[in-house]
mmCIF file of C-alpha atoms in Angstrom:
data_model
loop_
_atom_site.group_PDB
_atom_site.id
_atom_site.type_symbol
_atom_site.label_atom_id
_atom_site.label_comp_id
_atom_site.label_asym_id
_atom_site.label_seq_id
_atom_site.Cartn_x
_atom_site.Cartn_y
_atom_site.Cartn_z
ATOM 1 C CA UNK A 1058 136.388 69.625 134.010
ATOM 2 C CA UNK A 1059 134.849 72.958 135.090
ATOM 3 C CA UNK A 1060 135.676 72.087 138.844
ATOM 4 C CA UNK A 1061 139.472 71.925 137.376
ATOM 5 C CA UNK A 1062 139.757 74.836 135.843
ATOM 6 C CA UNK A 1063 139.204 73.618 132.203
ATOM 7 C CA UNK A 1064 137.453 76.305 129.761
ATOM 8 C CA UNK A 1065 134.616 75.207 128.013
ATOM 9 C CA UNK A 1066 135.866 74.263 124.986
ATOM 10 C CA UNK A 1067 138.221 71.721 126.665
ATOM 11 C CA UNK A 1068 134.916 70.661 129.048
ATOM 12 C CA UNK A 1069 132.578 70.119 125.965
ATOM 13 C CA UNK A 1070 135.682 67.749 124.151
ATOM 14 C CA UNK A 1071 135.389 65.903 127.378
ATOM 15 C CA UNK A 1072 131.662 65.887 126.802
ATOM 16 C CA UNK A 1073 131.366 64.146 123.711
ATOM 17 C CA UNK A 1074 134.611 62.144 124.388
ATOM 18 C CA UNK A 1075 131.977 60.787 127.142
ATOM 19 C CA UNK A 1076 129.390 60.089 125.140
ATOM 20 C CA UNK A 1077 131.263 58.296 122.560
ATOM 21 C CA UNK A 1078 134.289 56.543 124.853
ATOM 22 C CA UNK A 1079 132.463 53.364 124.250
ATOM 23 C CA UNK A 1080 131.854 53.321 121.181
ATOM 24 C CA UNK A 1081 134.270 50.508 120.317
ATOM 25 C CA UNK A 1082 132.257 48.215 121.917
ATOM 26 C CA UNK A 1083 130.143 47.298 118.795
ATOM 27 C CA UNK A 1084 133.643 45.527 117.569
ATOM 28 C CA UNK A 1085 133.393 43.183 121.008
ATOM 29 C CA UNK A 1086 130.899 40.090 120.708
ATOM 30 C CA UNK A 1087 127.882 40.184 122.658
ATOM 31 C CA UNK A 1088 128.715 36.685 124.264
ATOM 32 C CA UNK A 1089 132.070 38.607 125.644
ATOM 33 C CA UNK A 1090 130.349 41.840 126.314
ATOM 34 C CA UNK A 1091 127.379 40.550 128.407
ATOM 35 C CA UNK A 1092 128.614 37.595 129.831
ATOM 36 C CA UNK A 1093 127.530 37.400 133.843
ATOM 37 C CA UNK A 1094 130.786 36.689 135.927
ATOM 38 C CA UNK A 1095 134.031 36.778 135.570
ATOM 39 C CA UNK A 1096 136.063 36.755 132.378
ATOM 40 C CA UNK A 1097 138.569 34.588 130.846
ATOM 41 C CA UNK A 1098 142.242 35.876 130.572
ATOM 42 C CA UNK A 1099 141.203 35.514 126.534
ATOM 43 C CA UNK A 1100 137.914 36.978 127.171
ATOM 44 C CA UNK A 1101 139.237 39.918 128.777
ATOM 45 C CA UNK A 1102 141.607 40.957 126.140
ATOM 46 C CA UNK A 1103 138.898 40.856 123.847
ATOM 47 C CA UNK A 1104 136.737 43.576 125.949
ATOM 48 C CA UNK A 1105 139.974 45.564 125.947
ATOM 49 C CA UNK A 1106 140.282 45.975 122.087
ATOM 50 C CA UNK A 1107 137.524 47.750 122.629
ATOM 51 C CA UNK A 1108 139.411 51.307 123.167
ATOM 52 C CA UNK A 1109 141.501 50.808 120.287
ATOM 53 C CA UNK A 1110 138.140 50.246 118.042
ATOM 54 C CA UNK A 1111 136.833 53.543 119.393
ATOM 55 C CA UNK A 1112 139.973 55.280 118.696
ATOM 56 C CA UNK A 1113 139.637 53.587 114.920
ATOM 57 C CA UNK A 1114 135.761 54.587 114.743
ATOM 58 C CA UNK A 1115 136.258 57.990 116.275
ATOM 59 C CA UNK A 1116 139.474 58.679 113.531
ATOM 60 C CA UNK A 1117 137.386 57.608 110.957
ATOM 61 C CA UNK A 1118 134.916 60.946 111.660
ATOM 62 C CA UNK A 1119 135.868 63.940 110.636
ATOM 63 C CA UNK A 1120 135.399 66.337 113.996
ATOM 64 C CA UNK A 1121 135.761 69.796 114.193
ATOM 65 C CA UNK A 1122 138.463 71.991 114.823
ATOM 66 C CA UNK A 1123 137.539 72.326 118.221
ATOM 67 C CA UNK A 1124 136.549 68.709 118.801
ATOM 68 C CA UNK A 1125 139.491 67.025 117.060
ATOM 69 C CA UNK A 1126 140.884 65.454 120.124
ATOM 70 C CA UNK A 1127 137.316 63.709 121.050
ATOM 71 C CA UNK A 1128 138.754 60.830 119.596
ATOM 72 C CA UNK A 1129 142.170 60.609 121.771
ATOM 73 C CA UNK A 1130 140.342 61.286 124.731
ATOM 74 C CA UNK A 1131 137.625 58.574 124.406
ATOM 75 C CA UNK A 1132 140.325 55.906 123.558
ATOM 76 C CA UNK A 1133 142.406 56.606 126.218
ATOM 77 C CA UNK A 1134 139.674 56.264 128.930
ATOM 78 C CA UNK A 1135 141.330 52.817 130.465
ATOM 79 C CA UNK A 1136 144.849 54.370 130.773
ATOM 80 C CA UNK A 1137 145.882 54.333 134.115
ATOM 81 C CA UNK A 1138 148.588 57.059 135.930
ATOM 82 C CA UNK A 1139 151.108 54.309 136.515
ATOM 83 C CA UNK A 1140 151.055 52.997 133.223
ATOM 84 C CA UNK A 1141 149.031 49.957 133.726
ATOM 85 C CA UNK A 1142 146.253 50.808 131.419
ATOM 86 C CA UNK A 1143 145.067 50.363 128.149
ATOM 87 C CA UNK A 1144 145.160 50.285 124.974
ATOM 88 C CA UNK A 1145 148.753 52.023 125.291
ATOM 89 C CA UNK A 1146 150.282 51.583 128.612
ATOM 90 C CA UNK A 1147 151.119 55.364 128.790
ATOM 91 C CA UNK A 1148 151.323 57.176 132.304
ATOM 92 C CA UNK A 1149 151.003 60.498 134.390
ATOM 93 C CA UNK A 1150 150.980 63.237 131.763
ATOM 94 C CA UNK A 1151 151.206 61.294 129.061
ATOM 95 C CA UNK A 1152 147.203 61.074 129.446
ATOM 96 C CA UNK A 1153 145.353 63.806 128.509
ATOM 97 C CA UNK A 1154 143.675 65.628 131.599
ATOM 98 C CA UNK A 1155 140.444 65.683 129.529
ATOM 99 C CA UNK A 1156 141.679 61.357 129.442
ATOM 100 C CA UNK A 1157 141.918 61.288 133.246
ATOM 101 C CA UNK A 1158 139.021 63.144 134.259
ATOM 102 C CA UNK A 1159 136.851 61.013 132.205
ATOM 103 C CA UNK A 1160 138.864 57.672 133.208
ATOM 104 C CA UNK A 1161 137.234 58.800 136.949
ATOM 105 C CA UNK A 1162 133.733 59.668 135.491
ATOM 106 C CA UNK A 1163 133.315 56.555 133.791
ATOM 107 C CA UNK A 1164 134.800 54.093 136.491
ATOM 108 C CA UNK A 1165 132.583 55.580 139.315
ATOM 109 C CA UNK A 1166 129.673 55.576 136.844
ATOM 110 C CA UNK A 1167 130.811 51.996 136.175
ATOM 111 C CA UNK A 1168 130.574 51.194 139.683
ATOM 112 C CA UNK A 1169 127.448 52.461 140.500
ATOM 113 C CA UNK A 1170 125.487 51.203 137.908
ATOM 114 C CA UNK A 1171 122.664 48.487 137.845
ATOM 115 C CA UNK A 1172 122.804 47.357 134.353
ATOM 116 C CA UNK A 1173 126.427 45.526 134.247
ATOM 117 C CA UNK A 1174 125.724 41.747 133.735
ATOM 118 C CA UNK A 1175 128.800 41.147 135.586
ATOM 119 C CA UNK A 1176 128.542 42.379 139.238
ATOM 120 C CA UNK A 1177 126.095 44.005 141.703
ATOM 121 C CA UNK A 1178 126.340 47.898 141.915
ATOM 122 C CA UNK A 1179 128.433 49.342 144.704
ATOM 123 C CA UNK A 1180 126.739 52.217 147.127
ATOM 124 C CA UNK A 1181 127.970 56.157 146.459
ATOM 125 C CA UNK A 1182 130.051 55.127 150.042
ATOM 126 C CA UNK A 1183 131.521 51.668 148.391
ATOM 127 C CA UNK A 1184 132.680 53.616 145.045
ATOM 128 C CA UNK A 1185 134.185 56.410 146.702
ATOM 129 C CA UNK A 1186 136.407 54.750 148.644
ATOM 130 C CA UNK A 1187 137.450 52.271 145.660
ATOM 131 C CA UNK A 1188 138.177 55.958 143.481
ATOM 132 C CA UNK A 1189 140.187 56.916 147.001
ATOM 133 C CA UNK A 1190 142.185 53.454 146.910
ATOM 134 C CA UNK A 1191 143.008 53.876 143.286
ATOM 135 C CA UNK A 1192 144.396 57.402 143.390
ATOM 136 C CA UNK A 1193 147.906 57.753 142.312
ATOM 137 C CA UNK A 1194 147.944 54.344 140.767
ATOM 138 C CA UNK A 1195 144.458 53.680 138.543
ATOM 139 C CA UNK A 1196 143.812 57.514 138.857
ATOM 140 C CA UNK A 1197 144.661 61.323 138.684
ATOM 141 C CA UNK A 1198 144.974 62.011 142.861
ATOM 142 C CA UNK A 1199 143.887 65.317 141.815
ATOM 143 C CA UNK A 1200 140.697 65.004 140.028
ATOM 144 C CA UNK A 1201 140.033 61.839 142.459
ATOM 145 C CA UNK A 1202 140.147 64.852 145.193
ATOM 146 C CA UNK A 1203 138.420 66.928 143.239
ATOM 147 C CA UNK A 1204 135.439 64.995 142.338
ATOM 148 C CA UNK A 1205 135.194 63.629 145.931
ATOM 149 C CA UNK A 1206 135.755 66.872 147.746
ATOM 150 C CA UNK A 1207 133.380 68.728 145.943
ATOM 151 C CA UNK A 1208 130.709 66.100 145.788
ATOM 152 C CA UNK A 1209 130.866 65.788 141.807
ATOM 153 C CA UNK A 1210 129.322 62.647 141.651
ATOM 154 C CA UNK A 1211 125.545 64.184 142.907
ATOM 155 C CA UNK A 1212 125.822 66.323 139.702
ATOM 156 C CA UNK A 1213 124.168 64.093 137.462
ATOM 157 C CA UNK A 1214 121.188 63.132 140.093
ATOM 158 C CA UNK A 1215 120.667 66.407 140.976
ATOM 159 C CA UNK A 1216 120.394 67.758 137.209
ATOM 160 C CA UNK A 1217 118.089 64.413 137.019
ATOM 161 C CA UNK A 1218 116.260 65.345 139.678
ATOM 162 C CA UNK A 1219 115.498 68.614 138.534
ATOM 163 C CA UNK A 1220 114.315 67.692 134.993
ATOM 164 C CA UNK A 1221 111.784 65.675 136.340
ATOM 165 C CA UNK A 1222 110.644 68.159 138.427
ATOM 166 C CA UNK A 1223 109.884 70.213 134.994
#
């Protein structure tokens, strides 16, 4: 958000919109949630109601005047740029920017990962280049650039780094 331009009011909505975008997940079964492999067509649009029960959750909370779109932008975290996301199959500027950033954020966090049940992590290399083949359709080409040209995705190790170091 910073490396965008974004002032820090719009940077900290995308903050807690980050912290929170998953939040609809209590509302999907554990047996769906966890399951190791691949999903069922059925299965799948289970996990999937899972943005419209954060966008219920998140309504439900009464946010601040500055925070008050925390709610649309952690619901609309699987919305893709060509409109073949969820929960409401909008596209291009339609999402939020704070919504597309964090789509990126959480899909290369998603990839990198070691606790999904369902697949092996990918390398830094192997997620790059699947945030490179999914700009313009999945993703924002500009905050894909962004975030790749500028290395964004060593923030969070480097900031881990250092704490430990303390």
């Amino acid at each position: 958000a910073r490396a965008m331009g974004l002032d820090e009011n719009a940077t900290k909505v995308i903050e807690f919109a980050a912290m929170l975008h998953d939040v609809g997940k209590l509302g999907v079964r554990d047996d769906v949630l966890l399951k190791p492999g691949k999903l069922t067509a059925e299965e799948y649009e289970k996990i999937k109601e899972h943005a419209l029960y954060t966008s219920k959750i998140l309504n439900s909370i009464e946010f601040s005047r500055d925070l008050r779109d925390v709610p649309q932008v952690a619901s609309m975290h699987h919305e893709r740029v060509d409109g073949k996301g969820y929960p409401y199959g909008v596209s291009g500027e339609q999402i939020s920017l704070a919504a597309r950033i964090l789509a990126v954020a959480d899909v290369f966090d998603a990839l990198t990962s070691y606790d999904r049940p369902y697949k092996r992590a990918l390398s830094i290399e192997e997620a790059i280049e699947v945030m490179k083949k999914g700009r313009g359709t999945q993703f924002d080409p500009k905050v894909v650039d962004i975030f790749v040209e500028k290395k964004l995705y060593q923030i969070e190790r480097r900031e881990f780094q250092r704490l430990n170091a303390d």
